[in-house]
Structure formats: C-alpha cells, structure tokens
PDB file of C-alpha atoms and ligand atoms in Angstrom:
ATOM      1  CA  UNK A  18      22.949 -17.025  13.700  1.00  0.00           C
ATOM      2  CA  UNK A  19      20.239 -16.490  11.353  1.00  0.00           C
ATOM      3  CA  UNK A  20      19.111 -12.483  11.519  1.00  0.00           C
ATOM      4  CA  UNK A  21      15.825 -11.957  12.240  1.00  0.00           C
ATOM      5  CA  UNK A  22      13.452 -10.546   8.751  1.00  0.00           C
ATOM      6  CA  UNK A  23      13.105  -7.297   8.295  1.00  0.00           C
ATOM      7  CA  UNK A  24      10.461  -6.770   5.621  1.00  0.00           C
ATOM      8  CA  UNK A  25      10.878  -3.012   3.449  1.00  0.00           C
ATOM      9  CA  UNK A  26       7.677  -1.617   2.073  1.00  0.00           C
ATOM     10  CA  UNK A  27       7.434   1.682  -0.013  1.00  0.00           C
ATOM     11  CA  UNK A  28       9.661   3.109   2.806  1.00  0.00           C
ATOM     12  CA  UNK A  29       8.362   1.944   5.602  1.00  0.00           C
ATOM     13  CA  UNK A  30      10.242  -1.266   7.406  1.00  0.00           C
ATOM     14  CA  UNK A  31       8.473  -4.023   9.215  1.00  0.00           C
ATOM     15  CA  UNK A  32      10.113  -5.923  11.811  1.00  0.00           C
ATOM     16  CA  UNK A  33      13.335  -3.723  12.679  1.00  0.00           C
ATOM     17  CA  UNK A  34      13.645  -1.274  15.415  1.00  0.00           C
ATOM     18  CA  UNK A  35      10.239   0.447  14.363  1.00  0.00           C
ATOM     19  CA  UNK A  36       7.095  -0.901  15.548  1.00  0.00           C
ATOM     20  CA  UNK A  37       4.224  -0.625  12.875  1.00  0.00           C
ATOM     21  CA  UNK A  38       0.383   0.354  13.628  1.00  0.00           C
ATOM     22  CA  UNK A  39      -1.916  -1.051  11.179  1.00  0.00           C
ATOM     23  CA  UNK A  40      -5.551   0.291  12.222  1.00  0.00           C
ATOM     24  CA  UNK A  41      -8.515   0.699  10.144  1.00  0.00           C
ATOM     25  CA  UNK A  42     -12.292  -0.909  10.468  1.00  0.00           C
ATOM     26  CA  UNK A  43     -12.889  -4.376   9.870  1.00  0.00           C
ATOM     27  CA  UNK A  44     -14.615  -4.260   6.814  1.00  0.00           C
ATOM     28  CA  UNK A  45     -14.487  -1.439   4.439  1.00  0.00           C
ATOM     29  CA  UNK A  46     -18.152  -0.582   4.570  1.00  0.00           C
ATOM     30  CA  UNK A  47     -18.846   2.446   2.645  1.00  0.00           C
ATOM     31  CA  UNK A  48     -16.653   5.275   0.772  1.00  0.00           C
ATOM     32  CA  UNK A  49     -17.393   7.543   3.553  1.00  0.00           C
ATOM     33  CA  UNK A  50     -16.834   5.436   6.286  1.00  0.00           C
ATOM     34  CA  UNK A  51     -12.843   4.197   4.759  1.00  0.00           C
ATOM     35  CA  UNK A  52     -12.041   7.856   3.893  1.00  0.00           C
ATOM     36  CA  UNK A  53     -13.088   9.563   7.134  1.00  0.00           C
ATOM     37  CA  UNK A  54     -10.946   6.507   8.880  1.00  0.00           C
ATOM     38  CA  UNK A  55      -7.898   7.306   6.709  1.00  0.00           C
ATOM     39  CA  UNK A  56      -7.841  10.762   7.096  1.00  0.00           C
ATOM     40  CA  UNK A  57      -7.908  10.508  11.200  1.00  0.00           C
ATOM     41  CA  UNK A  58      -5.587   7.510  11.203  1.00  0.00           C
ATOM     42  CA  UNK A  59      -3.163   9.124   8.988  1.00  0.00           C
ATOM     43  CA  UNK A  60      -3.544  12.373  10.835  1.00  0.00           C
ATOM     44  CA  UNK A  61      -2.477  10.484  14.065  1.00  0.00           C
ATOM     45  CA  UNK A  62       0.679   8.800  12.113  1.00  0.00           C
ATOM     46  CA  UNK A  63      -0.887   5.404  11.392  1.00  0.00           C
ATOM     47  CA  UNK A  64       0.683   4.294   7.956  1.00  0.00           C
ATOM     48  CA  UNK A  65      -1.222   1.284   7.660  1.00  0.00           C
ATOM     49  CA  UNK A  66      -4.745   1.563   6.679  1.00  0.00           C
ATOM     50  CA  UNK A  67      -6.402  -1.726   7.161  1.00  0.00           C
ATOM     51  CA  UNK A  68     -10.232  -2.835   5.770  1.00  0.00           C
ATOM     52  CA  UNK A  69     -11.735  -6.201   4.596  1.00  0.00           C
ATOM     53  CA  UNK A  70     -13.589  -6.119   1.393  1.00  0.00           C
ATOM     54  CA  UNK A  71     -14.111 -10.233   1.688  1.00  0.00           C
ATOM     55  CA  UNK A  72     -14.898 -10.889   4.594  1.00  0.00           C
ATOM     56  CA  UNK A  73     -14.725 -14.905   5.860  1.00  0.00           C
ATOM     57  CA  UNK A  74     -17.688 -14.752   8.263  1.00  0.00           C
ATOM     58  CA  UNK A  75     -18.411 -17.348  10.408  1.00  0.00           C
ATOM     59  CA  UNK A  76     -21.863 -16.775   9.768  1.00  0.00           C
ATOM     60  CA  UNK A  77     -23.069 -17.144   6.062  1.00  0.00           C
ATOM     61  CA  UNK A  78     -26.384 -14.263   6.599  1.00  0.00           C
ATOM     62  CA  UNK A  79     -23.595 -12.029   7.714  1.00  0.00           C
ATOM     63  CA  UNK A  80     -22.075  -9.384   5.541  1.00  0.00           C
ATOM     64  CA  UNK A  81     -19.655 -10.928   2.916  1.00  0.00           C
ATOM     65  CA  UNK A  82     -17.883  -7.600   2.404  1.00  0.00           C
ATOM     66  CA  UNK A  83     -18.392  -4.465  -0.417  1.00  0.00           C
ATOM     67  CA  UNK A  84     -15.803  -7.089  -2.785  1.00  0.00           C
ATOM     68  CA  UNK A  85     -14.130  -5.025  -5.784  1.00  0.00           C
ATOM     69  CA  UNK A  86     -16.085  -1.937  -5.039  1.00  0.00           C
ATOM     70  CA  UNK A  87     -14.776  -2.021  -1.580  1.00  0.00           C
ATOM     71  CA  UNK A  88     -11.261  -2.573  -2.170  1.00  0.00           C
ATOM     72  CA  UNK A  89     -11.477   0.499  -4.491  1.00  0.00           C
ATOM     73  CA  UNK A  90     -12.943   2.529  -1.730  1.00  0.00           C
ATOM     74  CA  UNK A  91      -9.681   1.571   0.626  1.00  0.00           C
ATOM     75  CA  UNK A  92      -7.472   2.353  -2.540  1.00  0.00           C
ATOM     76  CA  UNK A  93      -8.364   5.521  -2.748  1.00  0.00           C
ATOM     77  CA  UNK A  94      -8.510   6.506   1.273  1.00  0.00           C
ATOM     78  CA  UNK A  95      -5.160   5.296   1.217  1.00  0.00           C
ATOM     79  CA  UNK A  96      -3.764   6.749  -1.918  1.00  0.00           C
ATOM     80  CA  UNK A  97      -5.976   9.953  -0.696  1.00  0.00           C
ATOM     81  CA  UNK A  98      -3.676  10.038   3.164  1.00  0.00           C
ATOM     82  CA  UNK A  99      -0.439   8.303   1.652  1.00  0.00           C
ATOM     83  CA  UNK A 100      -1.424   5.142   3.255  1.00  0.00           C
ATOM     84  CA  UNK A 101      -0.734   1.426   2.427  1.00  0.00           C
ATOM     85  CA  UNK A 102      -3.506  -1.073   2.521  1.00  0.00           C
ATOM     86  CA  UNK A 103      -3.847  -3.746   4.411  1.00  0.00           C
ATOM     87  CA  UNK A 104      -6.617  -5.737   3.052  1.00  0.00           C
ATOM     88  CA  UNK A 105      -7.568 -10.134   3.003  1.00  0.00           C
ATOM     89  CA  UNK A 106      -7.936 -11.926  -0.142  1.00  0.00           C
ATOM     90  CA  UNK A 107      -9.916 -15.683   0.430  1.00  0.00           C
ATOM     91  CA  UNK A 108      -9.157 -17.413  -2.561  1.00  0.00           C
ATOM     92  CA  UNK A 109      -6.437 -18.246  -5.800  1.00  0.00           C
ATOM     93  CA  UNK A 110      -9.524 -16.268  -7.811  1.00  0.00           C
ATOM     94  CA  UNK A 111      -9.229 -13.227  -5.512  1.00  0.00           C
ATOM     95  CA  UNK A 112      -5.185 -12.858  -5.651  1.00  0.00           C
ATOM     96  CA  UNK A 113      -4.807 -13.196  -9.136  1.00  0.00           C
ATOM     97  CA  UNK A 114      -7.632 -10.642  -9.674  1.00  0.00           C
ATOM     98  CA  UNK A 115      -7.251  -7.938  -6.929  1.00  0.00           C
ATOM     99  CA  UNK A 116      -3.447  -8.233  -5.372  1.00  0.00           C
ATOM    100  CA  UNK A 117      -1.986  -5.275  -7.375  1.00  0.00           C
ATOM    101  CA  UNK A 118      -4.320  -2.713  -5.392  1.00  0.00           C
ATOM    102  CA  UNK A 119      -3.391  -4.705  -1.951  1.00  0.00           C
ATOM    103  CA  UNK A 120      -0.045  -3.424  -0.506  1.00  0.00           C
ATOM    104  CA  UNK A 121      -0.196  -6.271   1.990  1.00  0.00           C
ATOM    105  CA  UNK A 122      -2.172  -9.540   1.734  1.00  0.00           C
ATOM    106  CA  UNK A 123      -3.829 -10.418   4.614  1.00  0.00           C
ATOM    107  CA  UNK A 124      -4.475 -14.027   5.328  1.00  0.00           C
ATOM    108  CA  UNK A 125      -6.904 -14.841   7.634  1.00  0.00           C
ATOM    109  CA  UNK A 126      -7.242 -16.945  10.786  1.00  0.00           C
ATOM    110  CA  UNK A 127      -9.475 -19.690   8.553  1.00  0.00           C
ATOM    111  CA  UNK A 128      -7.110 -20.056   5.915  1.00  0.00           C
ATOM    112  CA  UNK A 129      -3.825 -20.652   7.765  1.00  0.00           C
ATOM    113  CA  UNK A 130      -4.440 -24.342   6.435  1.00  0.00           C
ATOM    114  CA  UNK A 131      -5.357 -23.551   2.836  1.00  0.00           C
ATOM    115  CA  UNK A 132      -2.433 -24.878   1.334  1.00  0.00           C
ATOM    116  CA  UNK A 133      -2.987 -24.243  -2.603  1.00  0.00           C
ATOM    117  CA  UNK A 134      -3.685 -20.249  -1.697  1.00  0.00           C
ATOM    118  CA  UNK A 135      -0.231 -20.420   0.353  1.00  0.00           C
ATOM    119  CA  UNK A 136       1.813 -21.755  -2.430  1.00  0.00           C
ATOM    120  CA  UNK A 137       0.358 -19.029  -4.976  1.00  0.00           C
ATOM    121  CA  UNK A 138       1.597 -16.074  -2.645  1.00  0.00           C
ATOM    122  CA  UNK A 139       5.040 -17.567  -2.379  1.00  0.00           C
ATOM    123  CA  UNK A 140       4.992 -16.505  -5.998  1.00  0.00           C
ATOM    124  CA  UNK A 141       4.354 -12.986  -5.446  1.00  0.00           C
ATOM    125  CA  UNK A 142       6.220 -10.109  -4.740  1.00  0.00           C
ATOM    126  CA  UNK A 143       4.619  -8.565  -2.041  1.00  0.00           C
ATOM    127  CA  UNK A 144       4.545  -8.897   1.732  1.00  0.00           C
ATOM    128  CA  UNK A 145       2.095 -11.574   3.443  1.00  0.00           C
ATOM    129  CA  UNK A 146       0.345 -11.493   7.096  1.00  0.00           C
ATOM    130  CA  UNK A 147      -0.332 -14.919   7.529  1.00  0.00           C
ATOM    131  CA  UNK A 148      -2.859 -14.943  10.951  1.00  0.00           C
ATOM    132  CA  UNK A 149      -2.476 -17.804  13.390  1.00  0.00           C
ATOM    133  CA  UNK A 150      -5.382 -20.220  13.057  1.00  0.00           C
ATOM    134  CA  UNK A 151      -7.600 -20.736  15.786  1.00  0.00           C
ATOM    135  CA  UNK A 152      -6.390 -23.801  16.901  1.00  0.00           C
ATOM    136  CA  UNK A 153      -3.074 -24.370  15.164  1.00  0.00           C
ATOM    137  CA  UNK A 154       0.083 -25.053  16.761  1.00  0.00           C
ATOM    138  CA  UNK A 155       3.248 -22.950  16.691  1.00  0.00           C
ATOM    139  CA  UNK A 156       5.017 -25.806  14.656  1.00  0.00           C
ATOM    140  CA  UNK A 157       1.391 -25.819  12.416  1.00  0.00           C
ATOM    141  CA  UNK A 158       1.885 -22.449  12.114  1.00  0.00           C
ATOM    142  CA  UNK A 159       5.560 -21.688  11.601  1.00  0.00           C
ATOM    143  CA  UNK A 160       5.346 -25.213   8.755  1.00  0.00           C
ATOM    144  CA  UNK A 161       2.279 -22.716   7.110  1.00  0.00           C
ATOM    145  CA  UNK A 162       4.911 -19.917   6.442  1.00  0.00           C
ATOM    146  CA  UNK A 163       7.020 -22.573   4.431  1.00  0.00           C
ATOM    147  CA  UNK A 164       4.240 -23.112   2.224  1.00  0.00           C
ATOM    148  CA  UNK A 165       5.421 -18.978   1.234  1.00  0.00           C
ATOM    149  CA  UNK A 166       8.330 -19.026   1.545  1.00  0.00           C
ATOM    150  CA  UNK A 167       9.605 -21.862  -0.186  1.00  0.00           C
ATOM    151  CA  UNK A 168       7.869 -20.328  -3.211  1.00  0.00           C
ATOM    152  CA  UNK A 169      10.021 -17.671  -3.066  1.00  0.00           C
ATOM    153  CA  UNK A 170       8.295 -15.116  -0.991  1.00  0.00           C
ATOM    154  CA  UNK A 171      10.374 -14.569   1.792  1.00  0.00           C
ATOM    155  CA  UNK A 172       8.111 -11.281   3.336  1.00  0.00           C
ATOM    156  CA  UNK A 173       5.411 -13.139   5.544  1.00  0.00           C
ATOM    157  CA  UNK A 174       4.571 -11.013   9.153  1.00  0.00           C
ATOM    158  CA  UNK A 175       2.864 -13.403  11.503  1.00  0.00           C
ATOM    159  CA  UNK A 176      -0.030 -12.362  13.532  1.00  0.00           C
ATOM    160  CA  UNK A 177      -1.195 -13.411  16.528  1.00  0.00           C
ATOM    161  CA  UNK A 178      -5.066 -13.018  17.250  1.00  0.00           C
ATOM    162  CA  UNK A 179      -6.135 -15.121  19.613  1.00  0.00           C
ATOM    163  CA  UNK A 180      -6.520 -18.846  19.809  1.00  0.00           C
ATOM    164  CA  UNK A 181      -9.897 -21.343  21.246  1.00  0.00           C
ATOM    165  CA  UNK A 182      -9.322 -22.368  25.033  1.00  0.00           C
ATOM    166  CA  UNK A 183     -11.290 -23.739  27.692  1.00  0.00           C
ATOM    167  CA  UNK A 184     -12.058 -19.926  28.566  1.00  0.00           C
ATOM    168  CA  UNK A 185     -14.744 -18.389  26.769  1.00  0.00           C
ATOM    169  CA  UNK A 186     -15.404 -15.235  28.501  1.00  0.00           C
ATOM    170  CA  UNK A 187     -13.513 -13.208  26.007  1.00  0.00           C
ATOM    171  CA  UNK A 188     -13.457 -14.166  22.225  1.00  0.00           C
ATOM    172  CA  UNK A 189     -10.193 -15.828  22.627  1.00  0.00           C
ATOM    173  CA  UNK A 190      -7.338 -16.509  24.561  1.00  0.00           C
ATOM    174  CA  UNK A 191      -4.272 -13.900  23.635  1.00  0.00           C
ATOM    175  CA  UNK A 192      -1.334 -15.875  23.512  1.00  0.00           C
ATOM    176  CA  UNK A 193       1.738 -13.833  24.263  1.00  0.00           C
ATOM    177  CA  UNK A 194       3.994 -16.872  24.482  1.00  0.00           C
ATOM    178  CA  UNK A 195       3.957 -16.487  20.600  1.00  0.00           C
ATOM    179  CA  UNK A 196       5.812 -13.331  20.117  1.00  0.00           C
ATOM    180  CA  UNK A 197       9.272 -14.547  21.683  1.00  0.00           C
ATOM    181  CA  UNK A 198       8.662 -17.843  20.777  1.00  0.00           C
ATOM    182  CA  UNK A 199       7.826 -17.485  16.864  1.00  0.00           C
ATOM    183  CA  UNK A 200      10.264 -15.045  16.367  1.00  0.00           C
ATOM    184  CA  UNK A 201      13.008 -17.675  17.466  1.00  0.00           C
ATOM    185  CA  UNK A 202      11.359 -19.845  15.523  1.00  0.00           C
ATOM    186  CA  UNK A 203      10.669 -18.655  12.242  1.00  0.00           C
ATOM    187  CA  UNK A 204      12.822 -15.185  12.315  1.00  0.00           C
ATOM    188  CA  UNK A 205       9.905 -13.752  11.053  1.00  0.00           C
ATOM    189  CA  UNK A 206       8.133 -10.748  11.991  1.00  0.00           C
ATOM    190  CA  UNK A 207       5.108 -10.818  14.283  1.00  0.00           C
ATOM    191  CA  UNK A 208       2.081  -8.511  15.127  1.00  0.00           C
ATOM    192  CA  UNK A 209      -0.142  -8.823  17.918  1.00  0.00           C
ATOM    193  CA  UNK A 210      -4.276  -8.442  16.977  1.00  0.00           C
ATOM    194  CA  UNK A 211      -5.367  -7.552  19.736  1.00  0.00           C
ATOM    195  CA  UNK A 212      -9.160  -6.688  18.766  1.00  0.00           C
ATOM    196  CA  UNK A 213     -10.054 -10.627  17.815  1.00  0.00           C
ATOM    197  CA  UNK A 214      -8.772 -11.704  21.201  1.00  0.00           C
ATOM    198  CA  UNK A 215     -10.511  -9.873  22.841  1.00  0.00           C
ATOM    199  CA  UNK A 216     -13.785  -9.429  21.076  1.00  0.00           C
ATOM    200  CA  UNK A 217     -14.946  -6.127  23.434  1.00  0.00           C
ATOM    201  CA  UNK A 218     -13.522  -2.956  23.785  1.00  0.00           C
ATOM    202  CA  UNK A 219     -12.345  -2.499  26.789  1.00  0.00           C
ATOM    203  CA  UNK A 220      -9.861  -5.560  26.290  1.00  0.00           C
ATOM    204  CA  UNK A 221      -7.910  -4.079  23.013  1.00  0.00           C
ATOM    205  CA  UNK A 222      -5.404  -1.643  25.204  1.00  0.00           C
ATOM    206  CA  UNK A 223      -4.021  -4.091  27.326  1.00  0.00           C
ATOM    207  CA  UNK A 224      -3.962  -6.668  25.317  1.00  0.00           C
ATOM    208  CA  UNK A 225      -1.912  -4.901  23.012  1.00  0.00           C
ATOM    209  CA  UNK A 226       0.420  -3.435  25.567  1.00  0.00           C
ATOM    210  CA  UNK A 227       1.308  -7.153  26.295  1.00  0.00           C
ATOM    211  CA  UNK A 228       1.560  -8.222  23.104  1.00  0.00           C
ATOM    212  CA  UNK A 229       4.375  -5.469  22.872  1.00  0.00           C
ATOM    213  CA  UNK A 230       5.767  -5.750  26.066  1.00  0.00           C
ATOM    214  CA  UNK A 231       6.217  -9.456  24.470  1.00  0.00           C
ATOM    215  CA  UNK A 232       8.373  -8.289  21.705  1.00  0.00           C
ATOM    216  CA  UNK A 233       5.584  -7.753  19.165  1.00  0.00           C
ATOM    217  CA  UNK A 234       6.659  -6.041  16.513  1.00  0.00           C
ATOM    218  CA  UNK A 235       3.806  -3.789  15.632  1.00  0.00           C
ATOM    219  CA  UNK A 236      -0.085  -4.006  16.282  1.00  0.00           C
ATOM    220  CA  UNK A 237      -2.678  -4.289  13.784  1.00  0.00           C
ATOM    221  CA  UNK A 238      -6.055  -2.880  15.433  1.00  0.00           C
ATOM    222  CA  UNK A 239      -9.936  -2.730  14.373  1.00  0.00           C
ATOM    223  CA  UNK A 240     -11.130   1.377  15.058  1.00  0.00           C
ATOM    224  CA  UNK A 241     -14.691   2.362  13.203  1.00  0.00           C
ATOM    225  CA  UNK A 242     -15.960   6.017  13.259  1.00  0.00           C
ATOM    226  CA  UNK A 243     -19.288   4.864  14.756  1.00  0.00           C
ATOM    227  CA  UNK A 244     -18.874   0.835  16.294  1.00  0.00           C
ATOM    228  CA  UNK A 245     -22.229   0.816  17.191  1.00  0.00           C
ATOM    229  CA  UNK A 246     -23.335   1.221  13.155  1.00  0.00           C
ATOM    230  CA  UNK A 247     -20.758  -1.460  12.583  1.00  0.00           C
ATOM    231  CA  UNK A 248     -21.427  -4.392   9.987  1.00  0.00           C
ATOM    232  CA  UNK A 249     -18.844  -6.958  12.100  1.00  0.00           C
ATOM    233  CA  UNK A 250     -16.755  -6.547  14.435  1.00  0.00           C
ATOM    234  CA  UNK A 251     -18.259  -3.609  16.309  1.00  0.00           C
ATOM    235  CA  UNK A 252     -17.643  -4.620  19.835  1.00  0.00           C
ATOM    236  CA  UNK A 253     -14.492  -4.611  19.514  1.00  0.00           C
ATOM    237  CA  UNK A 254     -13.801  -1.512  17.129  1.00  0.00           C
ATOM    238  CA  UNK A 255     -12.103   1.326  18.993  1.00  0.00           C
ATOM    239  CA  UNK A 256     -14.065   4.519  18.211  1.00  0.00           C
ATOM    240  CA  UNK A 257     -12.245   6.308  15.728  1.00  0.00           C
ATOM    241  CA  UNK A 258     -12.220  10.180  17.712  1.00  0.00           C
ATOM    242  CA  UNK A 259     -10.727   8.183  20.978  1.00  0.00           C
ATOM    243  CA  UNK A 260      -7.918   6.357  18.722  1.00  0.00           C
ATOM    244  CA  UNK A 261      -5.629   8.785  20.267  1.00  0.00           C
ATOM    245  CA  UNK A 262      -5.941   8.309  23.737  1.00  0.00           C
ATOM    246  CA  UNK A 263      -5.437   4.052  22.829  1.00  0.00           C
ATOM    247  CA  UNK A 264      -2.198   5.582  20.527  1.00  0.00           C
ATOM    248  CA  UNK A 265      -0.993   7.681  23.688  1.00  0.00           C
ATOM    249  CA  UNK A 266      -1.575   4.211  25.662  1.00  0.00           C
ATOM    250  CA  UNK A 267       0.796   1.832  23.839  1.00  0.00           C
ATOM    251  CA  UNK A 268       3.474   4.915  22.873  1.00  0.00           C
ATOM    252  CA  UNK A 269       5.272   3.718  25.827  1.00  0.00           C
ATOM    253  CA  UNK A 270       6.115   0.354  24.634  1.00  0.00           C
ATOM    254  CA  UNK A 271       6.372   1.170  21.057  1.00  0.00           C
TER     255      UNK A 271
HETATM  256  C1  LIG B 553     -10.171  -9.717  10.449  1.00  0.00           C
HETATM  257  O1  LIG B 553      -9.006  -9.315  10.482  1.00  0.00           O
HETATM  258  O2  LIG B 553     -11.160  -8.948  10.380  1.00  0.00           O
HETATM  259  C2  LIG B 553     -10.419 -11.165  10.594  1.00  0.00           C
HETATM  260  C3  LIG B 553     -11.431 -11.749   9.979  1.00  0.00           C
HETATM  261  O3  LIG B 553      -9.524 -11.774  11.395  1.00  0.00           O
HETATM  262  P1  LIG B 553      -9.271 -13.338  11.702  1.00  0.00           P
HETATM  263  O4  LIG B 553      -8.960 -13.962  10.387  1.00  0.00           O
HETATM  264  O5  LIG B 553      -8.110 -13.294  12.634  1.00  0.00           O
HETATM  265  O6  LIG B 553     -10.511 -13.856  12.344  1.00  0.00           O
HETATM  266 MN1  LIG B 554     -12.639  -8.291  12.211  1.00  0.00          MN
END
C-alpha cells in the first residue's frame, strides 16, 4: 500500500507522527503587529508563522494586503524567532516574484480551481497548502492536487476550512469527514482551519479539537495581538496573550 506523505521542511516534518501548529494573523498588517505575533507564537513553540500579504477579499473596498512590504515584514518576524512562513500568493506574477521569501505557499480557498497557477507550483521546490474550495468536492479537490503534483511537486498539505451549506449560522460548515477521507484518498497531508469555519471566536477550540480528533495532521489558526483593531478576519482571531490557554486546549489531541 501506498505510504502516506510525509513532507520535510528545514527540520521540521509535516504529516508524520508530529502534528504542526501554524498560527499567525490573517494579514500581516504592520511591522509591529507580525513581530510582536512571532515573538509570542514562537515563545509558545509555534514553528509556523502564518500572515497574508495578498489578501483575496471577497469584498473589493476591503484591505488587499501590505503586498511586498508585507511579506518582508513576516520575513523578518520569522527569520527574527526562527520561524517559517506561511504566507498566500494569488497569481503566476506573484510566485515567480515573491516565492523565495515564502517557506510554504499558501493557496487559497478561491483558487483551488485556478488551474494555470497549479501547474506553475508543480514546478517548484517547495511545499504547497492547497485550501479546499468552498464548494468543491473531495474528488474536485483531491483531481486539484494532480494539477501539482504531476508537475513534479509532490509536497502539497491539504486544508480543510470550511465549506457553503444550507447552515449559515457560522461562516461555514467544518467538514471533518475530510481528514480520514482525503488522507485515504490522496495520501497527502491534511490540516484543519479551524478559524474560517467558524468565523467567531468562540468556535476555533472545538472545532479544531475535532478536526484532530479526525486525524488532522496539524492546525493552521488566525491569533492577532488586538482582534478588535483587526483589518479581516478579526472575529475570528484568537487574542494573541490567551493563545496559550487555546495551545493547552488541543495539547491533548496533538
Ligand atoms: C486566509 O487564510 O486568510 C484565507 C483567505 O483563507 P481561505 O482561502 O480559506 O478563505
Ligand atoms: Mn483569514
């Protein structure tokens, strides 16, 4: 039988016995803001520093992201606290001009289908999250690996954040039937997003307790050092100085 992927990153290992923590705001919004959240996260053991600098909002008047100046910001937190960054890239344009200071291109939810910017990162060297779409199937979404893969890439890490239901209450519908399921399918590693799904607060612990409990292999989790100052995504940032006590939560499963 096929083994399951097990993706190796400046010493650190995705998708083998360790779980992974990726945490870090949504969007890198100011020097400040990236380099206080490195230096907690990393003080607390998170590895993974995480931060958009283009940002695909749904909303055109909302902030686009910092761009170039923002990804340097997140270089140097993580460089700074001996992190790796986490960080999405939108377009052919923005991989061939900013992937060497990403550590791990993130793919968002909207372009799961964007076929042309799949096939250029199965030319790189360098591990891909490739988010689940809102509405895309697990076959959809296990065919949008290939697209990498095929290329030559083999180190894509799924994540689930959430997918459009009937329900509406939260911001989407966690679907934990994906961890066993795309794992069998694809071999691939997968991370649960909890802080998409749920779109508030309160929501992000046990949704990501279930998402492990489901055999996730990691989380990947918005935290800003003041939410309520947020540019997106505030509602459902964990505040940075209570990141432990959400840490000390999930340590059980992990
Ligand atoms: C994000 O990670 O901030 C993001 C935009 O996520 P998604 O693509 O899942 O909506
Ligand atoms: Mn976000």
């Amino acid at each position: 039988m096929e083994k399951n992927r097990v993706i190796e990153i400046k010493g650190h290992t995705i998708g083998g016995n360790e779980k992974v923590i990726i945490a870090g705001p949504c969007a890198v919004e100011s020097k400040e803001q990236i380099m206080q959240s490195a230096e907690q996260l990393s003080r607390l053991g998170v590895n993974f520093l995480r931060g958009g600098v283009f940002k695909p909002r749904t909303s055109p008047h909302s902030f686009q992201g910092l761009g170039e100046e923002g990804l340097n910001y997140i270089r140097q937190a993580a460089d700074a606290f001996d992190m790796l960054v986490v960080s999405e890239i939108m377009s052919i344009d923005q991989l061939n001009r900013f992937a060497d200071k990403i550590d791990i291109i993130q793919i968002g939810a909207r372009n799961m289908y964007n076929y042309s910017l799949l096939k250029e990162l199965g030319k790189l060297a360098k591990p891909v999250i490739l988010k689940r779409a809102f509405s895309a199937t697990y076959e959809e979404w296990a065919l949008a690996t290939e697209y990498i893969t095929h290329g030559g890439n083999q180190d894509v890490i799924l994540v689930e954040r959430g997918i459009r239901t009937f329900e509406r209450s939260l911001r989407f519908t966690f679907d934990v039937s994906a961890f066993p399921y795309m794992k069998k399918l694809t071999k691939l590693p997968i991370i649960a997003d909890p802080s998409h799904a749920a779109g508030e607060r309160d929501f992000v612990l046990p949704l990501a307790k279930a998402g492990l409990a489901a055999g996730a292999d990691g989380v990947i989790v918005e935290v800003h050092p003041e939410p309520e100052q947020a540019l997106s995504d505030g509602d459902q940032s964990i505040v940075l100085a209570e990141f432990g006590e959400f840490l000390a939560g999930i340590r059980p499963l992990m």
